[in-house]
């Protein structure tokens, strides 16, 4: 039987309708002018901004530097890191000039025949304390830099005349714990609609019943402006499109008009047979398309992508997606894009997600803030689940000028915007209401957690809520952990058993884990486990045996996640390095970016990437050997060799001589390793790594032969001692990019000898030139202590490598990247722009 659309309309005495047309949406990218000067009268329409810089939005004003010890130097105690007394922190927020006021101005084109149509501005994010002016009048204010927000500016515009949009942003000193970026770093949109139109984020799609054979889809769509309707009839049509774009269900409501109606929500229901389920790595996306007409004339159309999938929590077991138990192999990611700063770029985001998928990551936590719409959409399209996080603090401060100053007035509006914007995204499988908030040890914290979770449940009853808590004893005592749908614990895995025994949920999540630190291609001797180790070069060892004072090594989490069914999984800190928080070099300038990542700031994998890949990515064969084998002056000295592999067994050869065959010790259990000696002896590591601790360095080659479960040779890898630098290798992640002015090819540059062996300690200056249909955008080496500006066409290599970003133009053609360095021949690479 065909279902009819149940709908009701809010109507009232108002204006007659003008000539009707569909909505138009324009992304405001070009035509912006920018200044760091904060002068009186800057918002006025007649203000002279001709001497201001011309910029394209998204725009991060601070990423261009320069790096400086004085930029946002903070003097405080980082209590969540265990600091008891205030100390000076330089580089904590990246050493970039994000603090202060910035102004953006541009003209808006408003049609002369606007009539009664409505005009709306939507900001995907503006850092921060945005004050928006149109023609000199303030139309709205939004303080939280990570949230999306919108204003109706109809009453402020002048149809057919010159209209000026001005935005003032103000980043306070000591307002962040990491690099937040600055400016209009996410997209801005201008939308014009008829008086009657579908509300912003006004559709909610629910799938209360989901199986492989059948799914029930229920939709609620809110209409705005119904008070302008005086007479006539409204017709509504709603349809579902399959992932291939075919109509699979349709509902219509014709000739509807009820003056006594007070509800502006249309409700629809659809039955789907044999639905295509959205899942990890299987991004099956349907579309809900709804249109409204007045006496046959189209008023508005809205298209909302969504996925059909089910989420369930089971006591004692954990998280289920589409009826299948999932253990999260998750990664926390900050919002910055390395050398691009906070400015949104889809190619860079897609690359991040792709790298995480290769590592075996099956979920991402958007720490510690609300994500960009493009990032969520890409996760929808790439089959990557998301824990969407909201706040890093509540009422109690972590920094003097943080979100705590706005929490009371703004937390509900911010949280509602987050949920409404992303509640139809299938990738969003969990809301996180906070991270390591100081309220954990206080009764008021439990009350706030309950309130924030209740807001989430009210606005979206379909997803569970969690909170990243790093004080397990306190949250068990105050009841905060027991209040949440999913108790999330940051670190302290040795307390998981205690928490599990008393928590009513019967499961818990490692919402933030590990915080192992390392630098790509840097190795420290002797190879011993260390906490908060510091060195003169401001690096950490690539042997992956160093961690923070509050944290641990990867295997400390692997073993508990693997051996306990009630563990829901983990989100490692972090998948990729980010700007700011250069732990443990809090005050050792010029350290300005993190060392936590399994991947460095340039997007190049560290050794630890392969440790996770060997354990998490079951579809790939992994065999990775470390360290490099170029150690002049270490001849005859102990130089341990580690192997990260998905194979159970391997044999090491140094210059053809066997150093013995090793097998992963799957018999290692938590109970066998709960002492200091076992930690020093890397007992847990033996279950997941192969380690030849007594290997001696001698120039030549090391070869590792991996054996499969039957003991047969399956794969081998050779690492050779490098000779003299001979040439540059250029490898692009994509050789063809789009001619949209935004797409980027990421080109890895390697300094190698005549045989192609990487020169592992080369740090020479490389220079770049791009000609043809593309341009140079940025470069990065992944060195957390480098002061090279990202946007200049020269950069020093780090451990023999770096990455150059080549951005396509708006016209098709061929582009050529040339890389030169003193003492080496110039190398070139062609990229097609289409």
PDB file of N, CA and C in Angstrom, residues 463-495:
ATOM      1  N   UNK A 463      22.024   8.311  18.744  1.00  0.00           N
ATOM      2  CA  UNK A 463      23.458   8.083  18.923  1.00  0.00           C
ATOM      3  C   UNK A 463      23.837   8.135  20.395  1.00  0.00           C
ATOM      4  N   UNK A 464      24.816   7.309  20.809  1.00  0.00           N
ATOM      5  CA  UNK A 464      25.282   7.360  22.193  1.00  0.00           C
ATOM      6  C   UNK A 464      26.183   8.572  22.427  1.00  0.00           C
ATOM      7  N   UNK A 465      26.388   8.873  23.694  1.00  0.00           N
ATOM      8  CA  UNK A 465      27.167  10.034  24.121  1.00  0.00           C
ATOM      9  C   UNK A 465      28.306   9.568  25.003  1.00  0.00           C
ATOM     10  N   UNK A 466      29.475  10.157  24.802  1.00  0.00           N
ATOM     11  CA  UNK A 466      30.625   9.842  25.630  1.00  0.00           C
ATOM     12  C   UNK A 466      31.300  11.125  26.087  1.00  0.00           C
ATOM     13  N   UNK A 467      32.347  10.965  26.884  1.00  0.00           N
ATOM     14  CA  UNK A 467      33.125  12.089  27.400  1.00  0.00           C
ATOM     15  C   UNK A 467      34.519  11.553  27.685  1.00  0.00           C
ATOM     16  N   UNK A 468      35.546  12.242  27.212  1.00  0.00           N
ATOM     17  CA  UNK A 468      36.919  11.807  27.451  1.00  0.00           C
ATOM     18  C   UNK A 468      37.379  12.203  28.843  1.00  0.00           C
ATOM     19  N   UNK A 469      37.539  11.224  29.741  1.00  0.00           N
ATOM     20  CA  UNK A 469      37.841  11.497  31.150  1.00  0.00           C
ATOM     21  C   UNK A 469      39.208  10.923  31.504  1.00  0.00           C
ATOM     22  N   UNK A 470      40.086  11.770  32.060  1.00  0.00           N
ATOM     23  CA  UNK A 470      41.447  11.323  32.370  1.00  0.00           C
ATOM     24  C   UNK A 470      41.690  11.182  33.863  1.00  0.00           C
ATOM     25  N   UNK A 471      40.615  11.208  34.653  1.00  0.00           N
ATOM     26  CA  UNK A 471      40.738  11.042  36.105  1.00  0.00           C
ATOM     27  C   UNK A 471      39.780   9.927  36.541  1.00  0.00           C
ATOM     28  N   UNK A 472      40.134   8.664  36.245  1.00  0.00           N
ATOM     29  CA  UNK A 472      39.199   7.554  36.475  1.00  0.00           C
ATOM     30  C   UNK A 472      38.695   7.444  37.905  1.00  0.00           C
ATOM     31  N   UNK A 473      39.580   7.598  38.866  1.00  0.00           N
ATOM     32  CA  UNK A 473      39.152   7.462  40.262  1.00  0.00           C
ATOM     33  C   UNK A 473      38.102   8.508  40.605  1.00  0.00           C
ATOM     34  N   UNK A 474      38.333   9.761  40.158  1.00  0.00           N
ATOM     35  CA  UNK A 474      37.397  10.838  40.473  1.00  0.00           C
ATOM     36  C   UNK A 474      36.041  10.620  39.806  1.00  0.00           C
ATOM     37  N   UNK A 475      36.022  10.202  38.536  1.00  0.00           N
ATOM     38  CA  UNK A 475      34.735  10.070  37.846  1.00  0.00           C
ATOM     39  C   UNK A 475      33.971   8.838  38.304  1.00  0.00           C
ATOM     40  N   UNK A 476      34.657   7.871  38.870  1.00  0.00           N
ATOM     41  CA  UNK A 476      33.947   6.763  39.501  1.00  0.00           C
ATOM     42  C   UNK A 476      33.335   7.216  40.827  1.00  0.00           C
ATOM     43  N   UNK A 477      34.058   8.072  41.535  1.00  0.00           N
ATOM     44  CA  UNK A 477      33.570   8.569  42.826  1.00  0.00           C
ATOM     45  C   UNK A 477      32.397   9.531  42.652  1.00  0.00           C
ATOM     46  N   UNK A 478      32.490  10.462  41.697  1.00  0.00           N
ATOM     47  CA  UNK A 478      31.429  11.453  41.518  1.00  0.00           C
ATOM     48  C   UNK A 478      30.227  10.908  40.758  1.00  0.00           C
ATOM     49  N   UNK A 479      30.407   9.793  40.069  1.00  0.00           N
ATOM     50  CA  UNK A 479      29.312   9.219  39.295  1.00  0.00           C
ATOM     51  C   UNK A 479      29.272   9.676  37.851  1.00  0.00           C
ATOM     52  N   UNK A 480      30.223  10.525  37.427  1.00  0.00           N
ATOM     53  CA  UNK A 480      30.209  11.003  36.047  1.00  0.00           C
ATOM     54  C   UNK A 480      30.333   9.851  35.064  1.00  0.00           C
ATOM     55  N   UNK A 481      31.219   8.903  35.350  1.00  0.00           N
ATOM     56  CA  UNK A 481      31.426   7.784  34.432  1.00  0.00           C
ATOM     57  C   UNK A 481      30.177   6.930  34.305  1.00  0.00           C
ATOM     58  N   UNK A 482      29.446   6.756  35.388  1.00  0.00           N
ATOM     59  CA  UNK A 482      28.236   5.949  35.349  1.00  0.00           C
ATOM     60  C   UNK A 482      27.067   6.641  34.706  1.00  0.00           C
ATOM     61  N   UNK A 483      27.163   7.975  34.543  1.00  0.00           N
ATOM     62  CA  UNK A 483      26.082   8.756  33.948  1.00  0.00           C
ATOM     63  C   UNK A 483      26.028   8.623  32.446  1.00  0.00           C
ATOM     64  N   UNK A 484      27.164   8.361  31.819  1.00  0.00           N
ATOM     65  CA  UNK A 484      27.280   8.441  30.374  1.00  0.00           C
ATOM     66  C   UNK A 484      26.834   7.155  29.669  1.00  0.00           C
ATOM     67  N   UNK A 485      26.351   7.301  28.431  1.00  0.00           N
ATOM     68  CA  UNK A 485      26.056   6.127  27.622  1.00  0.00           C
ATOM     69  C   UNK A 485      27.307   5.277  27.447  1.00  0.00           C
ATOM     70  N   UNK A 486      28.415   5.967  27.136  1.00  0.00           N
ATOM     71  CA  UNK A 486      29.697   5.295  26.938  1.00  0.00           C
ATOM     72  C   UNK A 486      30.732   5.971  27.814  1.00  0.00           C
ATOM     73  N   UNK A 487      31.207   5.299  28.875  1.00  0.00           N
ATOM     74  CA  UNK A 487      32.263   5.898  29.689  1.00  0.00           C
ATOM     75  C   UNK A 487      33.587   5.887  28.925  1.00  0.00           C
ATOM     76  N   UNK A 488      34.104   7.077  28.644  1.00  0.00           N
ATOM     77  CA  UNK A 488      35.353   7.194  27.897  1.00  0.00           C
ATOM     78  C   UNK A 488      36.508   7.542  28.818  1.00  0.00           C
ATOM     79  N   UNK A 489      37.567   6.719  28.772  1.00  0.00           N
ATOM     80  CA  UNK A 489      38.720   6.935  29.648  1.00  0.00           C
ATOM     81  C   UNK A 489      39.939   7.329  28.817  1.00  0.00           C
ATOM     82  N   UNK A 490      40.538   8.437  29.211  1.00  0.00           N
ATOM     83  CA  UNK A 490      41.774   8.882  28.584  1.00  0.00           C
ATOM     84  C   UNK A 490      42.954   8.381  29.423  1.00  0.00           C
ATOM     85  N   UNK A 491      43.700   7.422  28.881  1.00  0.00           N
ATOM     86  CA  UNK A 491      44.907   6.889  29.508  1.00  0.00           C
ATOM     87  C   UNK A 491      44.577   6.059  30.758  1.00  0.00           C
ATOM     88  N   UNK A 492      45.599   5.798  31.568  1.00  0.00           N
ATOM     89  CA  UNK A 492      45.495   4.974  32.787  1.00  0.00           C
ATOM     90  C   UNK A 492      44.845   3.620  32.528  1.00  0.00           C
ATOM     91  N   UNK A 493      45.334   2.875  31.529  1.00  0.00           N
ATOM     92  CA  UNK A 493      44.710   1.579  31.234  1.00  0.00           C
ATOM     93  C   UNK A 493      44.801   0.591  32.390  1.00  0.00           C
ATOM     94  N   UNK A 494      45.763   0.795  33.309  1.00  0.00           N
ATOM     95  CA  UNK A 494      45.875  -0.101  34.456  1.00  0.00           C
ATOM     96  C   UNK A 494      44.683   0.019  35.397  1.00  0.00           C
ATOM     97  N   UNK A 495      43.821   1.064  35.195  1.00  0.00           N
ATOM     98  CA  UNK A 495      42.624   1.215  36.018  1.00  0.00           C
ATOM     99  C   UNK A 495      41.357   0.722  35.307  1.00  0.00           C
TER     100      UNK A 495
END
